[in-house]
Coordinates of C-alpha atoms in Angstrom, one line a residue:
Chain A
M1 CA 122.0 114.8 125.9
A2 CA 125.6 116.0 124.4
R3 CA 125.8 115.3 120.7
K4 CA 128.6 112.5 120.3
E5 CA 131.5 113.6 118.5
I6 CA 134.2 111.1 117.1
P7 CA 137.4 112.7 115.8
G8 CA 138.0 111.0 112.8
T9 CA 141.4 111.4 110.9
S10 CA 141.4 111.8 106.8
L11 CA 144.4 112.3 104.6
E12 CA 144.2 116.3 105.2
G13 CA 144.1 115.9 108.9
I14 CA 141.5 115.7 111.3
R15 CA 138.0 115.7 110.0
P16 CA 135.3 115.3 112.5
T17 CA 132.6 112.8 112.7
Y18 CA 129.1 113.8 113.9
V19 CA 126.5 111.3 115.0
Y20 CA 123.1 112.6 115.1
K21 CA 119.8 111.2 116.1
V22 CA 117.1 112.1 113.8
V23 CA 113.3 111.2 114.9
L24 CA 110.7 110.8 112.1
L25 CA 107.1 111.8 113.5
G26 CA 104.0 112.4 112.1
N27 CA 100.5 110.6 111.3
T28 CA 100.2 107.2 110.5
S29 CA 100.9 106.5 106.6
V30 CA 102.0 110.0 105.7
G31 CA 105.2 108.2 104.6
K32 CA 107.9 108.3 107.3
S33 CA 109.0 104.7 106.9
S34 CA 109.0 105.7 102.7
L35 CA 110.9 108.7 103.3
A36 CA 113.4 107.1 105.1
Y37 CA 114.0 103.8 102.8
R38 CA 114.0 106.2 99.9
Y39 CA 116.6 108.2 101.6
V40 CA 118.8 105.2 102.7
K41 CA 118.3 102.7 100.0
N42 CA 117.0 104.9 97.4
D43 CA 114.0 102.9 96.6
F44 CA 110.3 102.7 97.0
K45 CA 108.1 100.0 98.2
E46 CA 104.9 99.5 100.3
S47 CA 105.7 99.8 103.7
L48 CA 104.4 97.6 107.1
P49 CA 102.8 99.5 109.7
T50 CA 105.4 100.5 111.7
V51 CA 104.7 99.2 115.5
G52 CA 107.2 100.7 117.7
C53 CA 110.0 102.0 115.8
S54 CA 112.3 100.8 113.3
F55 CA 115.8 101.8 112.5
F56 CA 118.0 103.2 109.7
T57 CA 121.6 104.5 109.1
Q58 CA 123.1 106.7 106.8
M59 CA 126.4 108.5 106.3
I60 CA 127.0 111.9 104.8
N61 CA 130.9 112.7 103.6
L62 CA 131.0 116.4 103.5
E63 CA 134.0 118.6 103.3
V64 CA 134.2 120.0 106.5
A65 CA 133.0 116.8 108.3
T66 CA 131.0 113.1 108.3
V67 CA 127.9 113.3 109.4
K68 CA 126.1 109.8 110.6
F69 CA 122.5 109.7 110.8
E70 CA 120.4 107.3 113.2
I71 CA 117.2 107.5 111.9
W72 CA 114.3 106.7 114.1
D73 CA 111.3 105.9 112.2
T74 CA 108.4 105.9 114.7
A75 CA 104.9 104.6 115.1
G76 CA 102.3 106.9 113.6
Q77 CA 99.1 105.7 115.2
E78 CA 97.4 108.3 118.0
K79 CA 97.7 105.6 120.4
Y80 CA 100.9 105.1 120.3
R81 CA 101.8 108.4 121.4
S82 CA 102.5 107.7 125.0
V83 CA 105.3 105.7 124.4
C84 CA 106.5 108.3 121.6
H85 CA 108.5 110.3 123.7
L86 CA 110.6 107.2 124.5
Y87 CA 112.1 107.7 120.9
Y88 CA 112.4 111.4 120.4
R89 CA 114.6 111.8 123.9
G90 CA 118.0 113.0 123.1
A91 CA 117.1 113.5 119.2
H92 CA 119.4 116.1 117.5
A93 CA 116.5 116.6 114.6
A94 CA 113.1 115.6 114.2
L95 CA 111.2 115.5 110.8
L96 CA 107.7 116.2 111.3
V97 CA 106.0 114.7 108.3
Y98 CA 102.7 115.3 107.0
D99 CA 100.6 114.5 103.7
I100 CA 99.9 117.4 101.6
A101 CA 96.6 115.3 100.3
N102 CA 95.4 115.0 103.8
K103 CA 94.7 118.6 106.0
E104 CA 94.3 116.6 109.0
T105 CA 97.9 115.2 108.8
L106 CA 99.2 118.9 109.0
S107 CA 97.2 119.6 112.3
R108 CA 98.7 116.3 113.9
A109 CA 102.3 117.8 112.8
K110 CA 101.6 121.0 114.6
L111 CA 100.5 118.8 117.8
W112 CA 103.9 117.1 117.3
L113 CA 105.7 120.5 117.7
R114 CA 103.9 121.3 120.4
D115 CA 105.0 118.2 122.2
L116 CA 108.8 118.7 121.1
E117 CA 108.6 122.3 122.1
K118 CA 107.7 121.0 125.9
E119 CA 110.6 118.4 125.7
F120 CA 113.7 120.6 123.8
L121 CA 114.9 124.1 123.8
P122 CA 114.9 125.7 120.6
D123 CA 118.6 125.5 120.2
E124 CA 118.7 121.7 121.2
I125 CA 116.9 120.5 118.4
V126 CA 116.4 120.9 114.4
I127 CA 113.0 120.7 113.3
A128 CA 111.9 120.4 109.8
L129 CA 108.2 120.5 108.5
V130 CA 108.2 118.1 105.7
G131 CA 104.8 118.1 103.4
N132 CA 104.8 114.4 101.8
K133 CA 103.4 112.7 98.6
T134 CA 103.7 115.8 96.2
D135 CA 103.3 113.1 93.7
L136 CA 99.6 113.3 94.6
A137 CA 99.2 117.0 93.3
A138 CA 95.8 116.2 92.0
E139 CA 94.5 115.4 95.6
R140 CA 96.3 118.2 97.4
E141 CA 94.4 119.6 100.4
V142 CA 97.4 121.5 101.9
N143 CA 98.9 124.4 99.8
T144 CA 102.9 125.1 99.6
E145 CA 102.3 128.1 101.3
E146 CA 100.3 126.9 103.9
G147 CA 103.2 124.7 105.0
E148 CA 105.9 127.1 104.1
E149 CA 104.0 129.9 106.3
F150 CA 103.6 127.7 109.4
A151 CA 107.5 126.7 109.3
R152 CA 108.4 130.2 109.0
T153 CA 106.5 131.5 111.5
K154 CA 108.0 128.7 114.1
G155 CA 111.6 128.6 112.7
L156 CA 111.5 125.4 111.2
L157 CA 113.1 124.0 108.3
F158 CA 110.7 123.5 105.3
M159 CA 110.5 121.2 102.4
E160 CA 107.7 119.4 100.3
T161 CA 108.7 116.1 99.2
S162 CA 107.7 112.6 97.5
A163 CA 109.3 109.3 98.7
K164 CA 107.5 107.7 95.7
T165 CA 109.1 109.9 92.7
N166 CA 112.2 110.6 94.8
H167 CA 111.6 114.6 94.8
Q168 CA 113.5 116.3 97.3
V169 CA 114.2 113.4 99.8
N170 CA 118.1 113.5 100.3
D171 CA 117.6 117.6 99.8
I172 CA 115.8 117.7 103.3
F173 CA 118.0 115.3 105.0
M174 CA 120.9 117.3 103.5
A175 CA 119.5 120.4 104.6
I176 CA 119.2 119.2 108.4
A177 CA 123.1 118.0 107.8
Q178 CA 123.9 121.5 106.9
E179 CA 121.9 123.2 109.6
L180 CA 123.3 120.8 112.5
L181 CA 126.6 121.3 111.4
Q182 CA 126.2 125.4 111.3
R183 CA 125.2 125.0 114.8
E184 CA 128.5 123.0 115.7
Q185 CA 130.2 125.6 114.3
E186 CA 128.5 128.5 116.0
K187 CA 128.5 126.7 119.3
A188 CA 132.3 126.2 118.6
S189 CA 133.2 129.8 117.9
A190 CA 131.1 131.0 120.9
Q191 CA 132.9 128.7 123.1
S192 CA 136.5 130.1 121.9
L193 CA 135.4 133.4 122.4
H194 CA 134.9 132.4 125.8
G195 CA 138.1 130.6 125.8
R196 CA 136.9 127.2 126.6
S197 CA 137.5 125.4 123.3
T198 CA 140.2 123.5 125.1
V199 CA 137.4 122.1 127.5
D200 CA 135.4 121.0 124.4
L201 CA 138.1 119.2 123.1
G202 CA 139.0 117.4 126.2
E203 CA 135.1 116.4 126.2
S204 CA 134.8 115.1 122.7
G205 CA 138.1 112.9 123.7
A206 CA 135.6 110.8 125.4
R207 CA 134.4 109.0 122.5
T208 CA 137.5 108.7 120.4
G209 CA 137.1 105.8 117.6
C210 CA 138.4 105.6 114.0
C211 CA 136.2 105.2 111.0
Chain B
E1 CA 153.4 39.1 73.5
Y2 CA 152.2 41.0 76.3
E3 CA 150.4 43.6 74.2
E4 CA 148.5 40.6 73.0
K5 CA 147.4 39.2 75.7
T6 CA 146.3 42.4 77.6
G7 CA 144.7 43.4 74.6
R8 CA 142.7 40.0 74.1
A9 CA 141.9 39.9 77.8
H10 CA 140.1 43.3 77.8
R11 CA 138.6 43.0 74.2
P12 CA 135.9 40.8 75.2
L13 CA 134.5 43.2 77.6
S14 CA 135.0 47.0 76.5
P15 CA 135.6 49.2 79.6
K16 CA 132.2 50.7 78.9
Q17 CA 130.3 47.6 79.2
N18 CA 132.5 46.4 81.7
V19 CA 131.3 49.4 84.0
R20 CA 127.7 48.9 83.2
K21 CA 127.9 45.3 84.3
N22 CA 129.3 46.5 87.6
L23 CA 126.8 49.3 88.4
D24 CA 123.4 49.4 88.9
F25 CA 123.2 53.2 87.6
E26 CA 125.0 54.8 85.0
P27 CA 127.4 57.4 86.4
L28 CA 125.5 60.4 85.0
S29 CA 129.5 62.1 85.0
T30 CA 131.0 59.6 82.9
T31 CA 128.6 58.9 80.2
A32 CA 130.5 61.2 77.7
L33 CA 133.9 59.5 78.2
I34 CA 133.9 56.7 76.0
L35 CA 137.2 55.0 75.7
E36 CA 138.3 54.4 71.8
D37 CA 140.9 53.8 69.7
R38 CA 142.4 56.7 67.6
P39 CA 140.5 57.2 64.3
A40 CA 142.0 54.8 61.7
N41 CA 143.6 57.6 59.7
L42 CA 146.3 58.3 62.7
P43 CA 148.7 56.1 63.9
A44 CA 147.3 53.5 67.0
K45 CA 147.9 54.4 70.3
P46 CA 151.3 52.6 72.0
A47 CA 150.0 49.7 74.2
E48 CA 151.5 51.4 76.9
E49 CA 149.8 54.5 76.5
A50 CA 146.3 52.7 75.8
Q51 CA 146.7 50.4 79.1
K52 CA 147.4 53.9 81.0
H53 CA 144.3 55.8 79.6
R54 CA 142.3 52.4 80.5
Q55 CA 143.6 52.5 83.9
Q56 CA 143.1 56.3 84.4
Y57 CA 139.6 55.8 83.1
E58 CA 138.8 52.9 85.3
E59 CA 139.9 55.4 88.2
M60 CA 137.8 57.9 87.0
V61 CA 134.5 55.7 86.8
V62 CA 135.5 54.3 90.4
Q63 CA 135.6 57.8 91.7
A64 CA 132.3 59.1 90.1
K65 CA 130.6 56.0 91.2
K66 CA 131.7 56.6 94.8
R67 CA 130.7 60.1 94.6
E68 CA 127.4 59.0 92.9
L69 CA 126.5 56.6 95.4
K70 CA 127.4 58.9 98.3
E71 CA 124.8 61.3 96.8
A72 CA 122.3 58.8 96.3
Q73 CA 122.6 58.0 99.6
K74 CA 122.3 61.4 100.8
R75 CA 119.4 61.8 98.6
K76 CA 117.7 58.7 100.0
K77 CA 118.4 59.8 103.5
Q78 CA 116.9 63.2 103.0
L79 CA 113.7 61.4 101.2
E80 CA 113.7 59.1 104.6
E81 CA 113.6 62.0 106.6
R82 CA 111.0 63.7 105.0
C83 CA 108.8 60.6 105.2
K84 CA 109.6 60.3 108.7
L85 CA 108.5 64.1 109.1
E86 CA 105.7 63.6 107.3
D87 CA 104.6 60.3 109.3
S88 CA 105.1 62.0 112.4
I89 CA 102.8 65.1 111.5
G90 CA 100.4 62.4 110.3
N91 CA 100.7 60.4 113.3
A92 CA 100.7 63.4 115.6
V93 CA 97.4 64.7 113.5
L94 CA 95.7 61.5 114.4
T95 CA 96.9 61.5 118.2
W96 CA 95.7 65.2 118.4
N97 CA 92.4 64.2 116.7
N98 CA 91.6 61.0 118.4
E99 CA 93.4 61.2 121.6
I100 CA 93.5 64.6 122.7
L101 CA 90.9 67.0 121.7
P102 CA 87.9 64.3 122.7
N103 CA 89.7 64.3 126.1
W104 CA 91.0 68.0 126.4
E105 CA 90.1 68.7 129.5
T106 CA 91.9 65.9 131.2
M107 CA 94.8 65.6 128.8
C108 CA 96.0 69.2 127.9
C109 CA 98.2 69.4 130.9
S110 CA 99.7 66.1 130.7
R111 CA 103.4 65.5 130.2
K112 CA 103.1 63.6 126.6
V113 CA 100.8 66.3 125.4
R114 CA 102.7 69.2 126.5
E115 CA 105.8 67.5 124.8
L116 CA 104.1 66.9 121.5
W117 CA 102.8 70.5 121.7
W118 CA 106.1 71.8 121.8
Q119 CA 107.0 70.0 118.5
G120 CA 104.5 72.4 116.9
I121 CA 100.7 71.7 116.2
P122 CA 99.9 69.9 112.8
P123 CA 98.5 73.0 110.6
S124 CA 95.2 71.0 110.2
V125 CA 94.2 71.0 114.0
R126 CA 96.3 73.6 114.7
G127 CA 93.2 76.1 114.9
K128 CA 91.2 73.8 117.2
V129 CA 93.9 73.5 119.8
W130 CA 94.5 77.3 119.6
S131 CA 90.9 77.9 120.2
L132 CA 90.8 75.5 123.1
A133 CA 93.7 76.9 124.5
I134 CA 92.6 80.5 124.3
G135 CA 89.3 79.5 125.7
N136 CA 86.4 81.6 125.7
E137 CA 86.2 83.7 128.9
L138 CA 84.5 86.4 127.3
N139 CA 81.4 83.8 126.4
I140 CA 81.1 85.5 122.9
T141 CA 78.6 83.6 120.7
H142 CA 78.6 83.6 117.2
E143 CA 75.4 85.7 117.3
L144 CA 77.0 88.4 119.1
Y145 CA 79.7 88.1 116.5
D146 CA 77.1 89.0 113.8
I147 CA 75.9 91.8 116.1
C148 CA 79.1 93.7 116.3
L149 CA 79.6 93.2 112.6
A150 CA 76.3 94.5 111.9
R151 CA 77.1 97.5 114.1
A152 CA 80.1 98.0 112.5
K153 CA 78.8 97.6 109.0
E154 CA 76.1 100.2 109.9
K155 CA 78.9 102.7 111.1
W156 CA 81.0 102.3 107.7
R157 CA 77.6 103.3 105.7
S158 CA 77.1 106.0 107.8
L159 CA 80.6 107.4 107.2
S160 CA 80.6 106.4 103.6
T161 CA 77.3 108.6 103.4
G162 CA 78.7 111.1 105.7
G163 CA 75.9 111.0 108.1
A164 CA 76.9 112.1 111.5
E165 CA 75.1 109.4 113.4
V166 CA 75.7 110.2 117.2
E167 CA 75.7 107.3 119.7
C168 CA 75.5 107.7 123.2
E169 CA 76.8 104.6 124.3
D170 CA 80.0 105.1 123.4
A171 CA 80.5 108.4 125.3
G172 CA 83.9 109.3 125.9
F173 CA 85.2 108.1 122.3
S174 CA 85.1 111.1 120.1
A175 CA 83.5 110.6 116.7
A176 CA 86.6 111.5 115.3
D177 CA 88.6 109.0 117.0
R178 CA 86.7 106.0 115.8
E179 CA 86.3 107.3 112.4
A180 CA 90.2 107.5 112.2
S181 CA 90.2 104.1 113.5
L182 CA 88.1 102.7 110.5
E183 CA 90.0 104.6 108.1
L184 CA 93.0 103.0 109.6
I185 CA 91.7 99.7 109.4
K186 CA 91.2 99.9 105.6
L187 CA 94.3 101.4 105.3
D188 CA 96.4 98.5 107.5
I189 CA 94.6 95.6 105.9
S190 CA 96.6 96.1 102.7
R191 CA 99.6 96.3 104.4
T192 CA 99.0 93.1 106.3
F193 CA 101.2 90.2 105.0
P194 CA 101.3 91.8 101.7
N195 CA 103.4 88.9 100.4
L196 CA 100.8 86.4 100.9
C197 CA 98.6 88.4 98.5
I198 CA 95.3 87.3 100.3
F199 CA 94.3 90.1 102.6
Q200 CA 94.6 92.8 100.1
H201 CA 91.9 94.3 98.1
G202 CA 90.2 91.7 95.9
G203 CA 92.0 89.0 97.7
P204 CA 90.0 86.0 99.2
Y205 CA 90.4 87.2 103.0
H206 CA 90.3 90.8 102.7
D207 CA 86.5 91.2 103.8
T208 CA 87.3 88.7 106.6
L209 CA 90.0 90.7 108.1
H210 CA 88.1 93.8 107.5
S211 CA 85.1 92.5 109.4
I212 CA 86.6 91.1 112.6
L213 CA 88.8 94.0 113.0
G214 CA 85.4 96.1 112.8
A215 CA 83.5 93.9 114.7
Y216 CA 85.9 94.1 117.4
T217 CA 86.2 98.4 117.6
C218 CA 82.3 97.6 118.2
Y219 CA 82.6 95.0 120.9
R220 CA 85.4 96.8 122.7
P221 CA 85.1 100.8 122.0
D222 CA 87.3 101.5 124.9
V223 CA 90.5 99.8 123.0
G224 CA 89.6 100.1 119.7
Y225 CA 91.8 99.4 116.6
V226 CA 95.7 99.4 117.6
Q227 CA 98.1 98.8 114.6
G228 CA 99.6 95.1 115.4
M229 CA 96.0 94.1 115.5
S230 CA 95.8 93.4 112.0
F231 CA 98.6 91.0 112.2
I232 CA 97.0 88.9 115.1
A233 CA 93.7 88.9 113.3
A234 CA 95.3 87.7 110.0
V235 CA 97.3 84.7 111.7
L236 CA 93.8 83.7 113.3
I237 CA 92.2 83.9 110.0
L238 CA 94.6 81.5 108.6
N239 CA 93.7 78.7 111.0
L240 CA 90.2 79.3 111.9
D241 CA 86.6 80.1 110.6
T242 CA 85.8 83.8 110.7
A243 CA 83.5 83.6 113.9
D244 CA 85.6 81.4 115.5
A245 CA 88.4 83.5 114.9
F246 CA 86.8 86.4 116.3
I247 CA 86.4 84.6 119.5
A248 CA 89.9 83.7 120.0
F249 CA 90.8 87.2 118.8
S250 CA 88.5 88.9 121.6
N251 CA 89.8 86.4 124.2
L252 CA 93.3 86.5 123.0
L253 CA 93.4 90.7 123.3
N254 CA 91.8 90.0 127.0
K255 CA 94.7 88.6 128.4
P256 CA 96.5 90.8 130.9
C257 CA 99.5 91.2 128.7
Q258 CA 97.9 92.0 125.5
M259 CA 95.5 94.7 127.2
A260 CA 98.2 96.1 129.0
F261 CA 100.1 96.6 125.6
F262 CA 97.1 97.5 123.5
R263 CA 95.8 99.9 126.0
V264 CA 99.3 101.7 125.7
D265 CA 99.3 101.3 129.2
H266 CA 102.7 102.4 129.4
G267 CA 103.2 102.0 133.5
L268 CA 102.4 98.6 132.9
M269 CA 104.5 97.7 129.7
L270 CA 107.4 99.2 131.5
T271 CA 106.6 96.7 134.6
Y272 CA 106.5 94.1 131.9
F273 CA 109.8 95.3 130.7
A274 CA 111.1 95.4 133.9
A275 CA 110.5 91.6 134.7
F276 CA 111.6 90.6 131.4
E277 CA 115.1 92.2 132.2
V278 CA 115.2 90.0 135.3
F279 CA 115.1 87.1 133.1
F280 CA 117.5 88.7 130.8
E281 CA 120.3 89.2 133.4
E282 CA 119.8 85.8 134.7
N283 CA 120.0 84.2 131.2
L284 CA 122.3 86.1 129.1
P285 CA 124.4 88.3 131.7
R286 CA 127.0 89.1 129.4
L287 CA 125.0 90.4 126.4
F288 CA 122.5 92.1 129.2
A289 CA 125.8 94.2 130.3
H290 CA 126.5 94.8 126.8
F291 CA 122.8 96.3 126.1
K292 CA 122.9 98.3 129.5
K293 CA 126.1 99.9 128.4
N294 CA 124.9 101.0 125.0
N295 CA 121.5 102.2 126.7
L296 CA 119.6 99.7 124.8
T297 CA 116.3 99.2 126.5
P298 CA 113.8 96.7 125.9
D299 CA 111.4 98.7 124.6
I300 CA 113.2 98.9 121.3
Y301 CA 112.6 95.6 120.1
L302 CA 109.9 94.0 122.2
I303 CA 107.2 96.3 121.6
D304 CA 107.0 95.1 117.9
W305 CA 107.4 91.5 119.1
I306 CA 104.8 91.7 121.7
F307 CA 102.4 93.6 119.8
T308 CA 102.3 91.5 116.5
L309 CA 103.0 88.4 118.8
Y310 CA 106.0 87.8 116.6
S311 CA 103.8 87.5 113.2
K312 CA 105.4 90.5 111.8
S313 CA 108.8 90.0 112.9
L314 CA 109.1 86.1 112.3
P315 CA 108.8 84.0 108.9
L316 CA 105.1 82.8 109.4
D317 CA 105.8 79.4 110.1
L318 CA 107.9 80.1 112.9
A319 CA 105.5 82.4 114.3
C320 CA 102.9 80.0 114.3
R321 CA 105.2 77.6 116.4
V322 CA 105.6 80.5 118.8
W323 CA 101.9 80.9 119.1
D324 CA 101.3 77.2 119.8
V325 CA 103.6 77.2 122.6
F326 CA 102.5 80.7 123.7
C327 CA 98.6 79.2 123.7
R328 CA 100.2 76.6 126.1
D329 CA 102.3 78.5 128.4
G330 CA 101.0 82.0 128.4
E331 CA 102.4 85.4 128.0
E332 CA 105.8 84.5 129.4
F333 CA 106.6 82.3 126.5
L334 CA 106.4 85.8 124.5
F335 CA 109.5 86.9 126.7
R336 CA 111.2 83.8 126.6
T337 CA 111.0 83.5 123.0
A338 CA 112.6 87.1 123.2
L339 CA 115.4 85.7 125.2
G340 CA 115.6 82.6 122.7
I341 CA 116.3 85.3 119.7
L342 CA 118.9 87.4 121.9
K343 CA 120.5 84.2 122.7
L344 CA 120.7 82.8 119.3
F345 CA 122.2 86.2 118.2
E346 CA 124.4 86.6 121.2
D347 CA 127.7 86.5 119.5
I348 CA 126.8 89.1 116.7
L349 CA 124.7 91.2 119.1
T350 CA 128.0 91.5 121.7
K351 CA 130.1 92.9 118.8
M352 CA 127.6 95.7 117.7
D353 CA 126.5 99.1 118.8
F354 CA 123.4 100.8 119.7
I355 CA 121.8 101.5 116.1
H356 CA 123.2 98.5 114.8
I357 CA 121.5 96.3 117.3
A358 CA 118.4 98.0 117.2
Q359 CA 118.4 97.7 113.5
F360 CA 118.9 94.0 113.6
L361 CA 116.3 93.2 116.0
T362 CA 113.5 95.0 114.7
K363 CA 114.2 93.5 111.3
L364 CA 115.6 89.9 111.9
P365 CA 117.0 87.6 109.3
E366 CA 114.7 86.0 106.8
D367 CA 116.2 82.8 106.8
L368 CA 116.0 82.1 110.6
P369 CA 116.9 78.2 111.2
S370 CA 113.9 76.5 113.0
E371 CA 115.3 73.8 115.0
E372 CA 118.5 76.2 116.4
F373 CA 115.4 78.9 117.2
F374 CA 113.9 76.4 119.2
T375 CA 116.6 74.9 120.7
S376 CA 117.7 78.3 121.8
I377 CA 114.5 79.1 123.2
A378 CA 114.4 75.7 124.9
A379 CA 118.1 76.8 126.6
I380 CA 116.4 79.6 128.2
Q381 CA 115.3 79.4 132.2
M382 CA 112.2 81.3 133.0
Q383 CA 113.3 81.1 136.8
S384 CA 115.1 83.6 138.7
R385 CA 116.5 82.5 142.4
N386 CA 113.5 80.4 142.7
K387 CA 110.8 82.9 141.3
K388 CA 108.8 82.1 138.6
W389 CA 107.7 84.9 135.7
A390 CA 104.1 85.3 137.3
Q391 CA 106.0 86.1 140.8
V392 CA 108.7 88.2 139.4
K393 CA 106.0 90.1 137.6
R394 CA 103.7 90.4 140.6
M395 CA 106.7 92.0 142.7
L396 CA 107.2 94.5 140.5
I397 CA 103.8 95.4 140.0
F398 CA 103.6 95.7 143.8
D399 CA 106.6 97.9 143.8
N400 CA 105.4 100.3 141.4
R401 CA 102.1 100.8 143.5

């Protein structure tokens, strides 16, 4: 369950590369595949219904580290739910996506949250609640405040997005990356307080590679 | 003197005419090259130079002629191959129509028919063969289809008018569930083979697809609509009339493998994956080890392939050929196809890590070479230590109990 670390080298010295598994969960046709597609390819097209799971990768170069996202885009239909736990196992972050023009989908996102809470401890996974399709403002059924409030009480990141108009799609993934890195630092400093940093280095050496 | 001679010898036949005479066609690439003397206001070419140019020109012509003959031969060969292929399809249609279909029961399992079957069923008889091979164990009649469709239409009407009609016979399946199913069908139809532009709203087969999927949810409320079904129904619609497509659809989904998957019976699905892995290891040990090392489990790629019977992941013509043999050999061919794909791309896959393999297999290249693909499937042995697919599966099911 440990996050993977590959120490990479740059001109300034060693800048770590972190590989994170990010899983997209939510009702069918709330726009999970479209969000992934927009984020990775910066484009929007009609997606086919996802059966099982599809995969994307994206790399972010930040000052302190390089982040590699492995994005697992899951099937949304309720009936696939029993196979979905295959997909979120070992995830470092999850996006719970709902459609702001369909109130029902927010309730489903809440159920997904319950599933995740059963599987993960709170500090094991970064969860973001994402209200997609802000381009359908005229048909809105869920207020921004409602999503925001729910995310606040549950300690989730929150953002409203539109994969279609490219509204805040990059931002939500960036927020997740920042949060993951911050947790990484907190963990490192907690460990060095306990004088265990050397152990950590030894562990991370297990998957050495260059990028 | 020499000058005079050579000049005279060549003068009666200009090089161009000469070329014309020797060739049954004009080399296109040389028509712009006309050997001429210099214009009158310039000093004439020395004879030696003229001779040299003539020679060079002739060599060029010879080369061009060779090249173009070669190309013409290639084109001729291609044309012959196409004619041969069309002839063989034409012959195959005759064989299917006149010999095999009228004597289906006695002939369908003969070696000759099985071999012809492997070559791919000609599109004009494909639907008939699929129907016969899938069979109608459920004894569905056209009337039953009409009844199911009428019920589905009633439900759509009551949904759209907001009427809360309670039906006791479907007890156990909440109204909300079914409503979601019907909504989902509408949504997915527009997302089924969008490139073909025939199932989308306003397209010629939109209503047909809608009807078949709706009728099925009334026929089998315990299964309902599951994503992936719209692709299967669409492929059947492309090859069969509506009611026959419904009959084939319902019977196809009633087969053990399809039932296990469409009811999302997780335990049984895992058994199928385990059986698949037995043959995977046997056929492609190197790749199998690589997948194991990378924690790449079969569910990652098999779920999409099995649920849609490859119609979403392979080009449609290849998918239909897979369906052809699937109708002949049954479920084991679906898993054999999967191994064929893995074999075809073994070298590339062995060099990839988890996420890239997952990405590759869930989005196969669009220009899959069809002959190599089927050669690769043919090379897969569905025998493991003298045990066939069905035996391996049975053993695994038994072990799980």
